[in-house]
Amino acid sequence: MHAALGIAARAARPMTAALRAESLNRASSFGRLARSLDQLEFIVHLVPLPALTDNYIWLIHDDEGMAIVIDPGEAEVVEEALAARKLQLRGILLTHHHPDHTGGVAALRLQHDVPVYAPVDERIPEATRRVGDRDRFALESPSIEFSVLAVPGHTLSHVAYFGNGWLFCGDTLFSLGCGRLFEGTPAQMVRSLDQFVALPPATLVCGGHEYTQANGRFAITVDPDNAELASRLREVAALRAQGEPTLPVPLATELATNPFLRVDSEAAMAWCKQHGTARDQRTSPVRRSCVGLLADAVDDPRGMRRHTAVANPARHDDAHAGFQFRPCATSGDHSARGQPRHWR
């Protein structure tokens, strides 16, 4: 069984608004029930399950044994976690169509007759309930209310789910980086990231991959004098050396350290101007250009702009409409499956 970080938040039934995470615990079996005069309070747990080479499948469960998963790229990891915790799967949420986020859905549904929430995209045939921008839906068990954000960029139909103070953003936002623009444009990615910036700073960012250490090597070239970024890199190095995940991370930390959320900062503007942006002005066209330049530099480290790291190890194979993974270069790799998987 994979080691996993457990995060718990006290929620209330009926749930009238997204609640914030109240506590952080390294043990995944933390929780208790508490009864008040007017409502039953219970603990909802969040657990990142390492899968494939560097993916995270997000598991949410309550103390009544009910669970949902977000972006199950493989079924075996989920089944192991459910069995170990004696949980019953009640639903599946998908952020986008890529196989490393959907590959386990069919097998899971063979064993569990549960709804599958997913964006409107024919490339996700397993969906039973389609969701779109500004949709809201409530799950009864575990009791969580989600808001849906349309966040095109990585893919055109990509969505994110915000609930209980947690942001499940798939491959749109990573710690210290953002997703590759496989289908969308820099303008779309800017608008998507701006939606995240507007969320409460205490929001916990739950991205789809363990890319933080590699992302950080690029981020520090953009913002070398950022003390908070340097501190985050030290924290990340220590976590990875112990085999611990670097996610989730408070949005406030990303706002202070992630260059893709800081395109208006002096450091990012200077970097973008040096690498091709014509004007040092905070206008929408320049902001889009900055995101495009940053993404290009990350995606093409062997091109004219040479940098020390590729932030997102997943490479897109257009001929096969899927992904080809290579092992994560970070220490403490969570993968317990041996060789990297190849989607064809």
Short mmCIF file of C-alpha atoms in Angstrom, two decimals:
data_model
loop_
_atom_site.label_atom_id
_atom_site.label_comp_id
_atom_site.label_asym_id
_atom_site.label_seq_id
_atom_site.Cartn_x
_atom_site.Cartn_y
_atom_site.Cartn_z
CA MET A 1 0.00 0.00 0.00
CA HIS A 2 1.30 3.43 -0.91
CA ALA A 3 2.17 5.85 1.86
CA ALA A 4 -0.16 8.82 1.67
CA LEU A 5 -0.75 12.16 3.24
CA GLY A 6 -4.07 12.48 5.03
CA ILE A 7 -5.89 15.77 5.36
CA ALA A 8 -9.06 16.20 7.34
CA ALA A 9 -11.71 18.88 7.44
CA ARG A 10 -14.80 19.12 9.56
CA ALA A 11 -17.91 19.41 7.41
CA ALA A 12 -21.56 19.79 8.33
CA ARG A 13 -24.77 18.23 7.06
CA PRO A 14 -26.71 19.82 5.49
CA MET A 15 -23.88 21.60 3.73
CA THR A 16 -24.67 25.11 2.59
CA ALA A 17 -21.27 26.31 1.39
CA ALA A 18 -17.83 25.00 0.60
CA LEU A 19 -15.90 24.65 3.84
CA ARG A 20 -12.21 25.07 4.33
CA ALA A 21 -9.83 22.43 5.51
CA GLU A 22 -9.33 22.85 9.24
CA SER A 23 -6.43 20.61 10.02
CA LEU A 24 -3.53 18.76 8.47
CA ASN A 25 -2.42 15.37 9.64
CA ARG A 26 0.28 13.08 8.26
CA ALA A 27 -1.72 10.02 9.32
CA SER A 28 -4.51 9.07 6.91
CA SER A 29 -6.68 7.60 9.67
CA PHE A 30 -7.41 10.80 11.55
CA GLY A 31 -10.96 11.81 12.43
CA ARG A 32 -13.79 11.77 14.91
CA LEU A 33 -17.53 12.47 15.07
CA ALA A 34 -18.93 15.38 17.07
CA ARG A 35 -22.59 16.21 17.67
CA SER A 36 -23.84 19.75 18.20
CA LEU A 37 -27.29 21.04 19.08
CA ASP A 38 -28.43 21.66 15.52
CA GLN A 39 -26.31 19.55 13.23
CA LEU A 40 -24.11 16.51 12.94
CA GLU A 41 -20.50 17.32 12.29
CA PHE A 42 -18.11 14.82 10.83
CA ILE A 43 -14.60 14.65 9.52
CA VAL A 44 -13.90 14.39 5.80
CA HIS A 45 -10.48 13.09 4.80
CA LEU A 46 -8.41 13.90 1.72
CA VAL A 47 -5.71 11.44 0.64
CA PRO A 48 -3.41 11.69 -2.41
CA LEU A 49 -2.85 8.23 -3.89
CA PRO A 50 0.34 8.01 -5.98
CA ALA A 51 -0.32 6.20 -9.26
CA LEU A 52 1.40 5.38 -12.54
CA THR A 53 4.72 7.24 -12.71
CA ASP A 54 3.92 10.59 -11.10
CA ASN A 55 0.13 10.97 -10.98
CA TYR A 56 -2.02 11.60 -7.94
CA ILE A 57 -5.49 10.13 -7.62
CA TRP A 58 -7.36 12.08 -4.97
CA LEU A 59 -9.43 10.08 -2.49
CA ILE A 60 -12.02 11.76 -0.27
CA HIS A 61 -13.78 9.78 2.43
CA ASP A 62 -15.76 10.30 5.61
CA ASP A 63 -15.82 8.37 8.86
CA GLU A 64 -18.95 6.55 7.76
CA GLY A 65 -16.92 4.67 5.15
CA MET A 66 -18.11 6.55 2.05
CA ALA A 67 -15.62 7.71 -0.57
CA ILE A 68 -15.16 9.39 -3.93
CA VAL A 69 -12.10 9.61 -6.14
CA ILE A 70 -10.89 12.29 -8.53
CA ASP A 71 -9.03 11.39 -11.73
CA PRO A 72 -8.43 7.65 -11.21
CA GLY A 73 -5.74 6.92 -13.78
CA GLU A 74 -5.61 3.29 -12.69
CA ALA A 75 -8.09 1.16 -10.81
CA GLU A 76 -5.76 -1.04 -8.76
CA VAL A 77 -4.46 1.81 -6.61
CA VAL A 78 -8.02 2.88 -5.82
CA GLU A 79 -9.19 -0.65 -5.01
CA GLU A 80 -6.22 -1.12 -2.66
CA ALA A 81 -7.02 2.12 -0.83
CA LEU A 82 -10.72 1.28 -0.53
CA ALA A 83 -9.98 -2.17 0.83
CA ALA A 84 -7.34 -0.96 3.29
CA ARG A 85 -9.68 1.67 4.71
CA LYS A 86 -12.87 -0.41 4.41
CA LEU A 87 -14.50 2.22 2.21
CA GLN A 88 -17.38 2.12 -0.23
CA LEU A 89 -16.90 4.04 -3.47
CA ARG A 90 -19.78 6.44 -4.11
CA GLY A 91 -18.61 8.52 -7.05
CA ILE A 92 -15.89 9.48 -9.52
CA LEU A 93 -14.95 12.99 -10.65
CA LEU A 94 -12.90 13.61 -13.81
CA THR A 95 -11.17 16.84 -14.78
CA HIS A 96 -10.25 16.00 -18.39
CA HIS A 97 -10.02 13.19 -20.92
CA HIS A 98 -6.34 12.20 -20.82
CA PRO A 99 -5.83 8.48 -20.08
CA ASP A 100 -3.61 9.00 -17.05
CA HIS A 101 -6.65 10.61 -15.40
CA THR A 102 -9.39 8.33 -16.73
CA GLY A 103 -7.67 4.98 -17.32
CA GLY A 104 -9.11 3.29 -14.23
CA VAL A 105 -12.73 4.39 -14.65
CA ALA A 106 -14.01 1.44 -16.68
CA ALA A 107 -12.54 -1.14 -14.31
CA LEU A 108 -13.83 0.69 -11.26
CA ARG A 109 -17.35 0.86 -12.65
CA LEU A 110 -17.31 -2.88 -13.25
CA GLN A 111 -17.00 -3.28 -9.49
CA HIS A 112 -18.85 -0.18 -8.30
CA ASP A 113 -22.10 1.16 -9.79
CA VAL A 114 -21.35 4.84 -9.17
CA PRO A 115 -21.90 8.10 -11.05
CA VAL A 116 -19.05 9.58 -13.06
CA TYR A 117 -18.95 13.39 -13.21
CA ALA A 118 -17.02 14.73 -16.20
CA PRO A 119 -16.90 17.65 -18.62
CA VAL A 120 -18.80 17.59 -21.89
CA ASP A 121 -16.33 15.75 -24.11
CA GLU A 122 -16.98 12.72 -26.30
CA ARG A 123 -13.51 11.49 -25.42
CA ILE A 124 -14.87 10.62 -21.95
CA PRO A 125 -17.48 7.98 -22.82
CA GLU A 126 -17.64 6.71 -19.22
CA ALA A 127 -19.33 9.90 -17.98
CA THR A 128 -22.82 9.53 -16.55
CA ARG A 129 -23.24 13.16 -15.44
CA ARG A 130 -21.86 16.00 -17.53
CA VAL A 131 -20.77 19.20 -15.80
CA GLY A 132 -19.82 22.64 -17.06
CA ASP A 133 -18.76 26.09 -15.94
CA ARG A 134 -20.54 27.41 -12.83
CA ASP A 135 -22.41 24.16 -12.24
CA ARG A 136 -22.86 23.16 -8.62
CA PHE A 137 -23.67 19.73 -7.29
CA ALA A 138 -23.82 18.18 -3.86
CA LEU A 139 -22.79 14.69 -2.84
CA GLU A 140 -24.62 13.10 0.04
CA SER A 141 -21.96 10.64 1.15
CA PRO A 142 -19.36 11.92 1.71
CA SER A 143 -21.21 15.20 2.12
CA ILE A 144 -19.46 17.76 -0.06
CA GLU A 145 -20.76 20.47 -2.35
CA PHE A 146 -18.70 21.20 -5.45
CA SER A 147 -18.54 24.18 -7.77
CA VAL A 148 -17.30 23.54 -11.30
CA LEU A 149 -14.90 25.87 -13.11
CA ALA A 150 -14.26 25.62 -16.84
CA VAL A 151 -10.48 25.95 -17.17
CA PRO A 152 -9.42 25.43 -20.81
CA GLY A 153 -5.75 25.52 -21.67
CA HIS A 154 -4.23 22.10 -21.09
CA THR A 155 -7.26 20.73 -22.94
CA LEU A 156 -10.25 22.62 -24.30
CA SER A 157 -12.81 20.84 -22.11
CA HIS A 158 -10.80 20.78 -18.88
CA VAL A 159 -12.73 21.53 -15.67
CA ALA A 160 -11.75 21.98 -12.04
CA TYR A 161 -13.77 21.15 -8.93
CA PHE A 162 -13.80 23.42 -5.86
CA GLY A 163 -15.33 22.17 -2.65
CA ASN A 164 -14.64 21.94 1.08
CA GLY A 165 -11.74 24.35 0.64
CA TRP A 166 -10.03 22.00 -1.83
CA LEU A 167 -9.29 22.73 -5.49
CA PHE A 168 -9.00 19.71 -7.77
CA CYS A 169 -7.40 21.28 -10.80
CA GLY A 170 -6.14 18.27 -12.76
CA ASP A 171 -3.40 19.34 -15.15
CA THR A 172 -4.26 23.05 -15.26
CA LEU A 173 -2.28 24.10 -12.20
CA PHE A 174 0.62 22.35 -10.50
CA SER A 175 2.69 23.53 -7.60
CA LEU A 176 5.19 26.03 -9.06
CA GLY A 177 3.94 25.41 -12.60
CA CYS A 178 0.98 24.90 -14.91
CA GLY A 179 -0.08 22.36 -17.51
CA ARG A 180 1.14 22.16 -21.08
CA LEU A 181 -1.01 23.85 -23.67
CA PHE A 182 -1.91 20.78 -25.69
CA GLU A 183 -5.18 22.18 -27.05
CA GLY A 184 -5.77 25.64 -25.61
CA THR A 185 -4.09 29.01 -26.03
CA PRO A 186 -2.11 31.22 -23.65
CA ALA A 187 -5.12 33.55 -23.46
CA GLN A 188 -7.33 30.69 -22.31
CA MET A 189 -4.77 29.56 -19.76
CA VAL A 190 -4.47 33.09 -18.34
CA ARG A 191 -8.24 33.26 -17.84
CA SER A 192 -8.24 29.82 -16.25
CA LEU A 193 -5.43 30.63 -13.85
CA ASP A 194 -7.07 33.95 -12.98
CA GLN A 195 -10.09 32.00 -11.73
CA PHE A 196 -7.85 30.16 -9.30
CA VAL A 197 -6.20 33.38 -8.15
CA ALA A 198 -9.65 34.66 -7.14
CA LEU A 199 -10.27 31.76 -4.73
CA PRO A 200 -9.63 32.08 -0.98
CA PRO A 201 -5.88 32.02 -0.21
CA ALA A 202 -6.43 29.17 2.27
CA THR A 203 -7.65 26.92 -0.56
CA LEU A 204 -5.59 23.74 -0.81
CA VAL A 205 -4.40 23.10 -4.38
CA CYS A 206 -4.70 19.45 -5.38
CA GLY A 207 -2.94 19.06 -8.72
CA GLY A 208 -2.72 15.91 -10.77
CA HIS A 209 1.04 15.28 -10.79
CA GLU A 210 4.13 15.33 -8.59
CA TYR A 211 6.07 17.87 -10.67
CA THR A 212 6.95 20.34 -7.92
CA GLN A 213 10.68 19.77 -7.67
CA ALA A 214 11.26 20.01 -11.42
CA ASN A 215 8.90 22.97 -11.69
CA GLY A 216 10.86 24.70 -8.96
CA ARG A 217 14.11 24.43 -10.88
CA PHE A 218 12.51 26.45 -13.66
CA ALA A 219 10.67 28.86 -11.35
CA ILE A 220 13.88 29.92 -9.61
CA THR A 221 15.36 30.98 -12.98
CA VAL A 222 12.41 33.34 -13.43
CA ASP A 223 12.37 34.69 -9.88
CA PRO A 224 15.83 34.07 -8.37
CA ASP A 225 15.47 36.62 -5.56
CA ASN A 226 12.15 35.29 -4.23
CA ALA A 227 12.80 34.26 -0.63
CA GLU A 228 9.47 32.47 -0.30
CA LEU A 229 10.23 30.46 -3.42
CA ALA A 230 13.64 29.49 -2.02
CA SER A 231 11.96 28.39 1.21
CA ARG A 232 9.39 26.36 -0.71
CA LEU A 233 12.15 24.63 -2.68
CA ARG A 234 13.87 23.62 0.55
CA GLU A 235 10.58 22.29 1.88
CA VAL A 236 9.94 20.37 -1.34
CA ALA A 237 13.42 18.84 -1.33
CA ALA A 238 12.95 17.64 2.24
CA LEU A 239 9.52 16.15 1.50
CA ARG A 240 10.72 14.32 -1.62
CA ALA A 241 13.81 13.02 0.17
CA GLN A 242 11.41 11.37 2.63
CA GLY A 243 9.17 10.05 -0.12
CA GLU A 244 6.37 12.44 0.87
CA PRO A 245 4.06 14.28 -1.57
CA THR A 246 4.43 18.02 -2.02
CA LEU A 247 0.67 18.37 -2.50
CA PRO A 248 -1.74 19.67 -1.51
CA VAL A 249 -0.34 23.14 -1.07
CA PRO A 250 -2.09 26.32 0.09
CA LEU A 251 -3.03 28.64 -2.74
CA ALA A 252 -1.37 31.44 -0.76
CA THR A 253 1.96 29.65 -1.18
CA GLU A 254 1.44 29.36 -4.93
CA LEU A 255 0.49 33.02 -5.20
CA ALA A 256 3.83 33.87 -3.63
CA THR A 257 5.99 31.41 -5.57
CA ASN A 258 4.43 30.13 -8.81
CA PRO A 259 5.57 32.22 -11.82
CA PHE A 260 2.44 31.30 -13.77
CA LEU A 261 0.32 32.95 -11.07
CA ARG A 262 2.73 35.89 -10.84
CA VAL A 263 2.94 37.10 -14.45
CA ASP A 264 2.29 40.63 -13.15
CA SER A 265 5.28 40.53 -10.81
CA GLU A 266 8.39 42.58 -11.56
CA ALA A 267 10.51 39.43 -11.82
CA ALA A 268 8.19 37.68 -14.27
CA MET A 269 7.78 40.81 -16.36
CA ALA A 270 11.54 41.29 -16.52
CA TRP A 271 12.06 37.67 -17.51
CA CYS A 272 9.40 37.87 -20.20
CA LYS A 273 10.76 41.13 -21.56
CA GLN A 274 14.21 39.59 -21.76
CA HIS A 275 12.84 36.59 -23.62
CA GLY A 276 10.66 38.29 -26.15
CA THR A 277 7.78 40.35 -24.75
CA ALA A 278 7.81 43.68 -26.59
CA ARG A 279 6.41 45.84 -23.82
CA ASP A 280 6.77 45.88 -20.08
CA GLN A 281 3.15 46.79 -19.48
CA ARG A 282 0.50 44.94 -17.50
CA THR A 283 -2.01 44.72 -20.32
CA SER A 284 -3.94 41.60 -21.27
CA PRO A 285 -1.92 40.97 -24.47
CA VAL A 286 1.35 41.20 -22.55
CA ARG A 287 0.06 38.94 -19.77
CA ARG A 288 -0.91 36.37 -22.39
CA SER A 289 2.50 36.72 -24.01
CA CYS A 290 4.21 36.15 -20.67
CA VAL A 291 2.29 32.95 -20.02
CA GLY A 292 3.05 31.79 -23.56
CA LEU A 293 6.75 32.53 -23.19
CA LEU A 294 6.96 30.82 -19.82
CA ALA A 295 5.13 27.77 -21.17
CA ASP A 296 7.34 27.65 -24.26
CA ALA A 297 10.49 27.84 -22.16
CA VAL A 298 9.30 25.00 -19.96
CA ASP A 299 8.16 22.86 -22.89
CA ASP A 300 11.24 23.32 -25.09
CA PRO A 301 14.32 23.22 -22.86
CA ARG A 302 16.54 22.25 -25.80
CA GLY A 303 15.41 25.16 -27.97
CA MET A 304 16.68 28.72 -28.07
CA ARG A 305 15.66 29.33 -24.49
CA ARG A 306 17.71 26.86 -22.48
CA HIS A 307 16.61 26.10 -18.92
CA THR A 308 17.45 23.56 -16.31
CA ALA A 309 14.22 21.59 -16.08
CA VAL A 310 11.16 20.38 -17.88
CA ALA A 311 8.31 21.16 -15.54
CA ASN A 312 5.84 18.59 -16.86
CA PRO A 313 7.43 15.24 -17.69
CA ALA A 314 4.39 13.93 -19.60
CA ARG A 315 4.91 14.14 -23.34
CA HIS A 316 2.00 14.23 -25.76
CA ASP A 317 1.93 11.76 -28.64
CA ASP A 318 -0.44 13.26 -31.23
CA ALA A 319 -0.32 10.20 -33.44
CA HIS A 320 -1.79 8.07 -30.68
CA ALA A 321 -3.85 10.75 -28.88
CA GLY A 322 -2.37 9.85 -25.52
CA PHE A 323 0.59 10.20 -23.22
CA GLN A 324 4.01 8.70 -22.96
CA PHE A 325 5.45 8.89 -19.48
CA ARG A 326 9.05 8.89 -18.38
CA PRO A 327 10.20 8.43 -14.78
CA CYS A 328 10.16 11.41 -12.48
CA ALA A 329 13.68 12.69 -11.84
CA THR A 330 12.91 13.67 -8.28
CA SER A 331 14.09 11.77 -5.25
CA GLY A 332 11.64 9.73 -3.22
CA ASP A 333 9.57 8.75 -6.29
CA HIS A 334 6.16 7.53 -5.12
CA SER A 335 5.75 5.01 -7.93
CA ALA A 336 5.72 1.45 -6.61
CA ARG A 337 4.88 -0.02 -9.99
CA GLY A 338 8.35 -0.31 -11.51
CA GLN A 339 8.65 0.77 -15.11
CA PRO A 340 6.83 3.85 -16.44
CA ARG A 341 3.54 3.26 -18.21
CA HIS A 342 3.14 4.05 -21.89
CA TRP A 343 -0.29 5.09 -23.17
CA ARG A 344 -0.76 4.22 -26.82
#
